[in-house]
Amino acid sequence: MELTAGSKAPAFKAADQNNNTISLSDYSGQKVALFFYPEDDTPTCTIEACNLRDNYALLKKHGIVVIGVSPDEVDKHKKFEQKFDLPFTMLADPKHTMLNKYGVWGEKNLYGNKFMGVKRTTFLINEDGTIAHIIKGVRSKNHAQQILDAWKIKNQD
């Protein structure tokens, strides 16, 4: 079943970059921007992560918790975090458990080549655990603004 706005966000448990087990229930009562991306330290993924880093204080000010998810292992997430000074949680999903639950692991097509991979997608989860919005057309250079816009938050300091 495809997830849509209004659906209950699938529960998860996964290891973060510090090898701590994180679950969605840890963030009950908070807004969560759960962003799925293909791979640490690749050009587009780095642009997206750095845009979220650069706007992290603004997102946090509006009560938004940022969590990244990719199929990378814990140690690769740690290196990515340290290299780019990323302030948010990154979850390792090498077995594609979360990726499949959220429907973001699937066939992709790049220049006529078909392969399996992560479909870059962000799920905005309300305080009650329901999905408020799904961003499928992620703009890596402006992703924080997409998140604010989807939640209809004015970007005012």
JSON list of C-alpha atoms in Angstrom, two decimals:
[
{"chain": "A", "resi": 1, "resn": "MET", "atom": "CA", "xyz": [0.00, 0.00, 0.00]},
{"chain": "A", "resi": 2, "resn": "GLU", "atom": "CA", "xyz": [1.41, 3.36, -1.04]},
{"chain": "A", "resi": 3, "resn": "LEU", "atom": "CA", "xyz": [1.80, 5.93, 1.71]},
{"chain": "A", "resi": 4, "resn": "THR", "atom": "CA", "xyz": [-0.07, 9.21, 1.31]},
{"chain": "A", "resi": 5, "resn": "ALA", "atom": "CA", "xyz": [-0.65, 12.36, 3.33]},
{"chain": "A", "resi": 6, "resn": "GLY", "atom": "CA", "xyz": [-2.87, 11.38, 6.24]},
{"chain": "A", "resi": 7, "resn": "SER", "atom": "CA", "xyz": [-1.41, 7.84, 6.48]},
{"chain": "A", "resi": 8, "resn": "LYS", "atom": "CA", "xyz": [0.16, 6.72, 9.74]},
{"chain": "A", "resi": 9, "resn": "ALA", "atom": "CA", "xyz": [3.94, 6.88, 9.33]},
{"chain": "A", "resi": 10, "resn": "PRO", "atom": "CA", "xyz": [5.43, 3.36, 9.52]},
{"chain": "A", "resi": 11, "resn": "ALA", "atom": "CA", "xyz": [7.21, 2.64, 12.80]},
{"chain": "A", "resi": 12, "resn": "PHE", "atom": "CA", "xyz": [10.93, 1.96, 12.59]},
{"chain": "A", "resi": 13, "resn": "LYS", "atom": "CA", "xyz": [14.02, 1.15, 14.62]},
{"chain": "A", "resi": 14, "resn": "ALA", "atom": "CA", "xyz": [17.46, 1.68, 13.14]},
{"chain": "A", "resi": 15, "resn": "ALA", "atom": "CA", "xyz": [21.02, 2.52, 14.15]},
{"chain": "A", "resi": 16, "resn": "ASP", "atom": "CA", "xyz": [22.20, 6.11, 13.83]},
{"chain": "A", "resi": 17, "resn": "GLN", "atom": "CA", "xyz": [25.71, 7.34, 13.02]},
{"chain": "A", "resi": 18, "resn": "ASN", "atom": "CA", "xyz": [26.68, 6.79, 16.68]},
{"chain": "A", "resi": 19, "resn": "ASN", "atom": "CA", "xyz": [25.28, 3.24, 16.64]},
{"chain": "A", "resi": 20, "resn": "ASN", "atom": "CA", "xyz": [22.39, 4.22, 18.93]},
{"chain": "A", "resi": 21, "resn": "THR", "atom": "CA", "xyz": [19.02, 2.61, 18.19]},
{"chain": "A", "resi": 22, "resn": "ILE", "atom": "CA", "xyz": [16.51, 5.25, 17.12]},
{"chain": "A", "resi": 23, "resn": "SER", "atom": "CA", "xyz": [12.78, 4.75, 16.64]},
{"chain": "A", "resi": 24, "resn": "LEU", "atom": "CA", "xyz": [10.00, 6.95, 15.32]},
{"chain": "A", "resi": 25, "resn": "SER", "atom": "CA", "xyz": [8.30, 6.77, 18.73]},
{"chain": "A", "resi": 26, "resn": "ASP", "atom": "CA", "xyz": [11.31, 8.64, 20.19]},
{"chain": "A", "resi": 27, "resn": "TYR", "atom": "CA", "xyz": [9.94, 11.71, 18.39]},
{"chain": "A", "resi": 28, "resn": "SER", "atom": "CA", "xyz": [6.28, 11.43, 19.41]},
{"chain": "A", "resi": 29, "resn": "GLY", "atom": "CA", "xyz": [4.83, 14.92, 19.80]},
{"chain": "A", "resi": 30, "resn": "GLN", "atom": "CA", "xyz": [7.37, 16.47, 17.41]},
{"chain": "A", "resi": 31, "resn": "LYS", "atom": "CA", "xyz": [7.39, 17.33, 13.72]},
{"chain": "A", "resi": 32, "resn": "VAL", "atom": "CA", "xyz": [9.83, 15.12, 11.82]},
{"chain": "A", "resi": 33, "resn": "ALA", "atom": "CA", "xyz": [11.36, 15.66, 8.38]},
{"chain": "A", "resi": 34, "resn": "LEU", "atom": "CA", "xyz": [12.44, 12.12, 7.43]},
{"chain": "A", "resi": 35, "resn": "PHE", "atom": "CA", "xyz": [14.55, 12.40, 4.30]},
{"chain": "A", "resi": 36, "resn": "PHE", "atom": "CA", "xyz": [15.62, 9.38, 2.27]},
{"chain": "A", "resi": 37, "resn": "TYR", "atom": "CA", "xyz": [18.68, 9.76, 0.05]},
{"chain": "A", "resi": 38, "resn": "PRO", "atom": "CA", "xyz": [20.77, 7.35, -2.04]},
{"chain": "A", "resi": 39, "resn": "GLU", "atom": "CA", "xyz": [24.32, 7.55, -0.67]},
{"chain": "A", "resi": 40, "resn": "ASP", "atom": "CA", "xyz": [26.59, 9.48, 1.69]},
{"chain": "A", "resi": 41, "resn": "ASP", "atom": "CA", "xyz": [29.26, 11.77, 0.25]},
{"chain": "A", "resi": 42, "resn": "THR", "atom": "CA", "xyz": [28.00, 11.79, -3.33]},
{"chain": "A", "resi": 43, "resn": "PRO", "atom": "CA", "xyz": [27.47, 15.15, -5.08]},
{"chain": "A", "resi": 44, "resn": "THR", "atom": "CA", "xyz": [23.68, 15.57, -4.97]},
{"chain": "A", "resi": 45, "resn": "CYS", "atom": "CA", "xyz": [23.27, 13.90, -1.56]},
{"chain": "A", "resi": 46, "resn": "THR", "atom": "CA", "xyz": [25.99, 16.14, -0.11]},
{"chain": "A", "resi": 47, "resn": "ILE", "atom": "CA", "xyz": [24.29, 19.26, -1.51]},
{"chain": "A", "resi": 48, "resn": "GLU", "atom": "CA", "xyz": [21.00, 18.17, 0.08]},
{"chain": "A", "resi": 49, "resn": "ALA", "atom": "CA", "xyz": [22.59, 17.34, 3.45]},
{"chain": "A", "resi": 50, "resn": "CYS", "atom": "CA", "xyz": [24.54, 20.61, 3.52]},
{"chain": "A", "resi": 51, "resn": "ASN", "atom": "CA", "xyz": [21.42, 22.62, 2.66]},
{"chain": "A", "resi": 52, "resn": "LEU", "atom": "CA", "xyz": [19.68, 21.03, 5.63]},
{"chain": "A", "resi": 53, "resn": "ARG", "atom": "CA", "xyz": [22.77, 21.66, 7.79]},
{"chain": "A", "resi": 54, "resn": "ASP", "atom": "CA", "xyz": [22.91, 25.32, 6.76]},
{"chain": "A", "resi": 55, "resn": "ASN", "atom": "CA", "xyz": [19.22, 25.76, 7.63]},
{"chain": "A", "resi": 56, "resn": "TYR", "atom": "CA", "xyz": [19.19, 23.44, 10.64]},
{"chain": "A", "resi": 57, "resn": "ALA", "atom": "CA", "xyz": [18.77, 26.23, 13.22]},
{"chain": "A", "resi": 58, "resn": "LEU", "atom": "CA", "xyz": [15.77, 27.61, 11.33]},
{"chain": "A", "resi": 59, "resn": "LEU", "atom": "CA", "xyz": [14.15, 24.18, 11.03]},
{"chain": "A", "resi": 60, "resn": "LYS", "atom": "CA", "xyz": [14.81, 23.51, 14.72]},
{"chain": "A", "resi": 61, "resn": "LYS", "atom": "CA", "xyz": [13.36, 26.93, 15.63]},
{"chain": "A", "resi": 62, "resn": "HIS", "atom": "CA", "xyz": [10.11, 25.80, 14.00]},
{"chain": "A", "resi": 63, "resn": "GLY", "atom": "CA", "xyz": [10.14, 22.54, 15.95]},
{"chain": "A", "resi": 64, "resn": "ILE", "atom": "CA", "xyz": [11.22, 20.31, 13.08]},
{"chain": "A", "resi": 65, "resn": "VAL", "atom": "CA", "xyz": [13.47, 17.33, 13.79]},
{"chain": "A", "resi": 66, "resn": "VAL", "atom": "CA", "xyz": [15.60, 16.32, 10.77]},
{"chain": "A", "resi": 67, "resn": "ILE", "atom": "CA", "xyz": [16.46, 12.65, 10.22]},
{"chain": "A", "resi": 68, "resn": "GLY", "atom": "CA", "xyz": [18.27, 11.27, 7.18]},
{"chain": "A", "resi": 69, "resn": "VAL", "atom": "CA", "xyz": [18.07, 7.66, 5.99]},
{"chain": "A", "resi": 70, "resn": "SER", "atom": "CA", "xyz": [20.17, 5.84, 3.40]},
{"chain": "A", "resi": 71, "resn": "PRO", "atom": "CA", "xyz": [21.33, 2.27, 2.78]},
{"chain": "A", "resi": 72, "resn": "ASP", "atom": "CA", "xyz": [24.83, 3.20, 3.99]},
{"chain": "A", "resi": 73, "resn": "GLU", "atom": "CA", "xyz": [26.37, 1.53, 7.05]},
{"chain": "A", "resi": 74, "resn": "VAL", "atom": "CA", "xyz": [26.80, 3.27, 10.43]},
{"chain": "A", "resi": 75, "resn": "ASP", "atom": "CA", "xyz": [30.53, 3.94, 9.95]},
{"chain": "A", "resi": 76, "resn": "LYS", "atom": "CA", "xyz": [29.97, 5.61, 6.57]},
{"chain": "A", "resi": 77, "resn": "HIS", "atom": "CA", "xyz": [27.32, 7.86, 8.14]},
{"chain": "A", "resi": 78, "resn": "LYS", "atom": "CA", "xyz": [29.79, 8.82, 10.90]},
{"chain": "A", "resi": 79, "resn": "LYS", "atom": "CA", "xyz": [32.43, 9.81, 8.33]},
{"chain": "A", "resi": 80, "resn": "PHE", "atom": "CA", "xyz": [29.84, 11.80, 6.35]},
{"chain": "A", "resi": 81, "resn": "GLU", "atom": "CA", "xyz": [28.69, 13.57, 9.54]},
{"chain": "A", "resi": 82, "resn": "GLN", "atom": "CA", "xyz": [32.25, 14.48, 10.51]},
{"chain": "A", "resi": 83, "resn": "LYS", "atom": "CA", "xyz": [33.39, 15.53, 7.03]},
{"chain": "A", "resi": 84, "resn": "PHE", "atom": "CA", "xyz": [30.50, 17.99, 6.59]},
{"chain": "A", "resi": 85, "resn": "ASP", "atom": "CA", "xyz": [29.69, 18.82, 10.24]},
{"chain": "A", "resi": 86, "resn": "LEU", "atom": "CA", "xyz": [26.14, 17.52, 9.90]},
{"chain": "A", "resi": 87, "resn": "PRO", "atom": "CA", "xyz": [24.03, 18.24, 13.02]},
{"chain": "A", "resi": 88, "resn": "PHE", "atom": "CA", "xyz": [21.17, 15.80, 12.44]},
{"chain": "A", "resi": 89, "resn": "THR", "atom": "CA", "xyz": [20.56, 12.10, 12.96]},
{"chain": "A", "resi": 90, "resn": "MET", "atom": "CA", "xyz": [21.34, 9.75, 10.07]},
{"chain": "A", "resi": 91, "resn": "LEU", "atom": "CA", "xyz": [19.96, 6.23, 10.11]},
{"chain": "A", "resi": 92, "resn": "ALA", "atom": "CA", "xyz": [21.65, 3.24, 8.51]},
{"chain": "A", "resi": 93, "resn": "ASP", "atom": "CA", "xyz": [19.36, 0.95, 6.51]},
{"chain": "A", "resi": 94, "resn": "PRO", "atom": "CA", "xyz": [21.66, -1.48, 4.66]},
{"chain": "A", "resi": 95, "resn": "LYS", "atom": "CA", "xyz": [18.95, -4.18, 4.54]},
{"chain": "A", "resi": 96, "resn": "HIS", "atom": "CA", "xyz": [16.43, -1.70, 3.07]},
{"chain": "A", "resi": 97, "resn": "THR", "atom": "CA", "xyz": [13.90, -2.32, 5.86]},
{"chain": "A", "resi": 98, "resn": "MET", "atom": "CA", "xyz": [12.86, 1.33, 6.24]},
{"chain": "A", "resi": 99, "resn": "LEU", "atom": "CA", "xyz": [13.33, 2.04, 2.55]},
{"chain": "A", "resi": 100, "resn": "ASN", "atom": "CA", "xyz": [10.80, -0.69, 1.72]},
{"chain": "A", "resi": 101, "resn": "LYS", "atom": "CA", "xyz": [8.35, 0.32, 4.49]},
{"chain": "A", "resi": 102, "resn": "TYR", "atom": "CA", "xyz": [8.29, 3.86, 3.13]},
{"chain": "A", "resi": 103, "resn": "GLY", "atom": "CA", "xyz": [8.19, 2.71, -0.51]},
{"chain": "A", "resi": 104, "resn": "VAL", "atom": "CA", "xyz": [11.35, 4.53, -1.57]},
{"chain": "A", "resi": 105, "resn": "TRP", "atom": "CA", "xyz": [13.46, 1.53, -2.66]},
{"chain": "A", "resi": 106, "resn": "GLY", "atom": "CA", "xyz": [12.72, 0.63, -6.25]},
{"chain": "A", "resi": 107, "resn": "GLU", "atom": "CA", "xyz": [13.67, 0.65, -9.88]},
{"chain": "A", "resi": 108, "resn": "LYS", "atom": "CA", "xyz": [15.32, 3.80, -11.16]},
{"chain": "A", "resi": 109, "resn": "ASN", "atom": "CA", "xyz": [16.28, 4.79, -14.67]},
{"chain": "A", "resi": 110, "resn": "LEU", "atom": "CA", "xyz": [19.37, 6.87, -15.42]},
{"chain": "A", "resi": 111, "resn": "TYR", "atom": "CA", "xyz": [20.25, 7.53, -19.06]},
{"chain": "A", "resi": 112, "resn": "GLY", "atom": "CA", "xyz": [18.39, 4.39, -20.10]},
{"chain": "A", "resi": 113, "resn": "ASN", "atom": "CA", "xyz": [20.08, 2.19, -17.50]},
{"chain": "A", "resi": 114, "resn": "LYS", "atom": "CA", "xyz": [17.67, 0.56, -15.07]},
{"chain": "A", "resi": 115, "resn": "PHE", "atom": "CA", "xyz": [18.82, -0.28, -11.56]},
{"chain": "A", "resi": 116, "resn": "MET", "atom": "CA", "xyz": [17.50, -0.59, -8.00]},
{"chain": "A", "resi": 117, "resn": "GLY", "atom": "CA", "xyz": [18.05, 2.34, -5.69]},
{"chain": "A", "resi": 118, "resn": "VAL", "atom": "CA", "xyz": [16.66, 4.95, -3.33]},
{"chain": "A", "resi": 119, "resn": "LYS", "atom": "CA", "xyz": [14.06, 7.32, -4.72]},
{"chain": "A", "resi": 120, "resn": "ARG", "atom": "CA", "xyz": [14.99, 10.63, -3.08]},
{"chain": "A", "resi": 121, "resn": "THR", "atom": "CA", "xyz": [11.91, 11.45, -0.99]},
{"chain": "A", "resi": 122, "resn": "THR", "atom": "CA", "xyz": [11.11, 13.31, 2.22]},
{"chain": "A", "resi": 123, "resn": "PHE", "atom": "CA", "xyz": [8.22, 12.47, 4.53]},
{"chain": "A", "resi": 124, "resn": "LEU", "atom": "CA", "xyz": [6.97, 15.24, 6.80]},
{"chain": "A", "resi": 125, "resn": "ILE", "atom": "CA", "xyz": [5.48, 13.60, 9.86]},
{"chain": "A", "resi": 126, "resn": "ASN", "atom": "CA", "xyz": [3.12, 15.46, 12.20]},
{"chain": "A", "resi": 127, "resn": "GLU", "atom": "CA", "xyz": [3.30, 15.39, 15.98]},
{"chain": "A", "resi": 128, "resn": "ASP", "atom": "CA", "xyz": [0.63, 12.65, 16.06]},
{"chain": "A", "resi": 129, "resn": "GLY", "atom": "CA", "xyz": [2.65, 10.36, 13.77]},
{"chain": "A", "resi": 130, "resn": "THR", "atom": "CA", "xyz": [0.62, 10.92, 10.62]},
{"chain": "A", "resi": 131, "resn": "ILE", "atom": "CA", "xyz": [2.22, 11.94, 7.35]},
{"chain": "A", "resi": 132, "resn": "ALA", "atom": "CA", "xyz": [1.56, 15.62, 6.67]},
{"chain": "A", "resi": 133, "resn": "HIS", "atom": "CA", "xyz": [3.23, 15.78, 3.27]},
{"chain": "A", "resi": 134, "resn": "ILE", "atom": "CA", "xyz": [5.45, 13.74, 0.96]},
{"chain": "A", "resi": 135, "resn": "ILE", "atom": "CA", "xyz": [8.09, 15.60, -1.07]},
{"chain": "A", "resi": 136, "resn": "LYS", "atom": "CA", "xyz": [9.00, 13.52, -4.12]},
{"chain": "A", "resi": 137, "resn": "GLY", "atom": "CA", "xyz": [10.50, 16.28, -6.26]},
{"chain": "A", "resi": 138, "resn": "VAL", "atom": "CA", "xyz": [13.32, 17.07, -3.85]},
{"chain": "A", "resi": 139, "resn": "ARG", "atom": "CA", "xyz": [15.38, 20.12, -4.82]},
{"chain": "A", "resi": 140, "resn": "SER", "atom": "CA", "xyz": [18.69, 19.41, -3.10]},
{"chain": "A", "resi": 141, "resn": "LYS", "atom": "CA", "xyz": [19.93, 23.02, -3.17]},
{"chain": "A", "resi": 142, "resn": "ASN", "atom": "CA", "xyz": [16.70, 24.32, -1.63]},
{"chain": "A", "resi": 143, "resn": "HIS", "atom": "CA", "xyz": [15.33, 21.40, 0.36]},
{"chain": "A", "resi": 144, "resn": "ALA", "atom": "CA", "xyz": [14.98, 23.16, 3.71]},
{"chain": "A", "resi": 145, "resn": "GLN", "atom": "CA", "xyz": [12.73, 25.76, 2.07]},
{"chain": "A", "resi": 146, "resn": "GLN", "atom": "CA", "xyz": [10.66, 22.97, 0.49]},
{"chain": "A", "resi": 147, "resn": "ILE", "atom": "CA", "xyz": [10.12, 21.54, 3.98]},
{"chain": "A", "resi": 148, "resn": "LEU", "atom": "CA", "xyz": [9.11, 24.92, 5.42]},
{"chain": "A", "resi": 149, "resn": "ASP", "atom": "CA", "xyz": [6.81, 25.62, 2.47]},
{"chain": "A", "resi": 150, "resn": "ALA", "atom": "CA", "xyz": [5.11, 22.22, 2.73]},
{"chain": "A", "resi": 151, "resn": "TRP", "atom": "CA", "xyz": [4.34, 22.91, 6.39]},
{"chain": "A", "resi": 152, "resn": "LYS", "atom": "CA", "xyz": [3.30, 26.46, 5.43]},
{"chain": "A", "resi": 153, "resn": "ILE", "atom": "CA", "xyz": [5.91, 27.99, 7.71]},
{"chain": "A", "resi": 154, "resn": "LYS", "atom": "CA", "xyz": [7.01, 31.50, 6.82]},
{"chain": "A", "resi": 155, "resn": "ASN", "atom": "CA", "xyz": [10.79, 31.86, 6.70]},
{"chain": "A", "resi": 156, "resn": "GLN", "atom": "CA", "xyz": [11.11, 34.73, 9.17]},
{"chain": "A", "resi": 157, "resn": "ASP", "atom": "CA", "xyz": [13.84, 35.09, 11.76]}
]
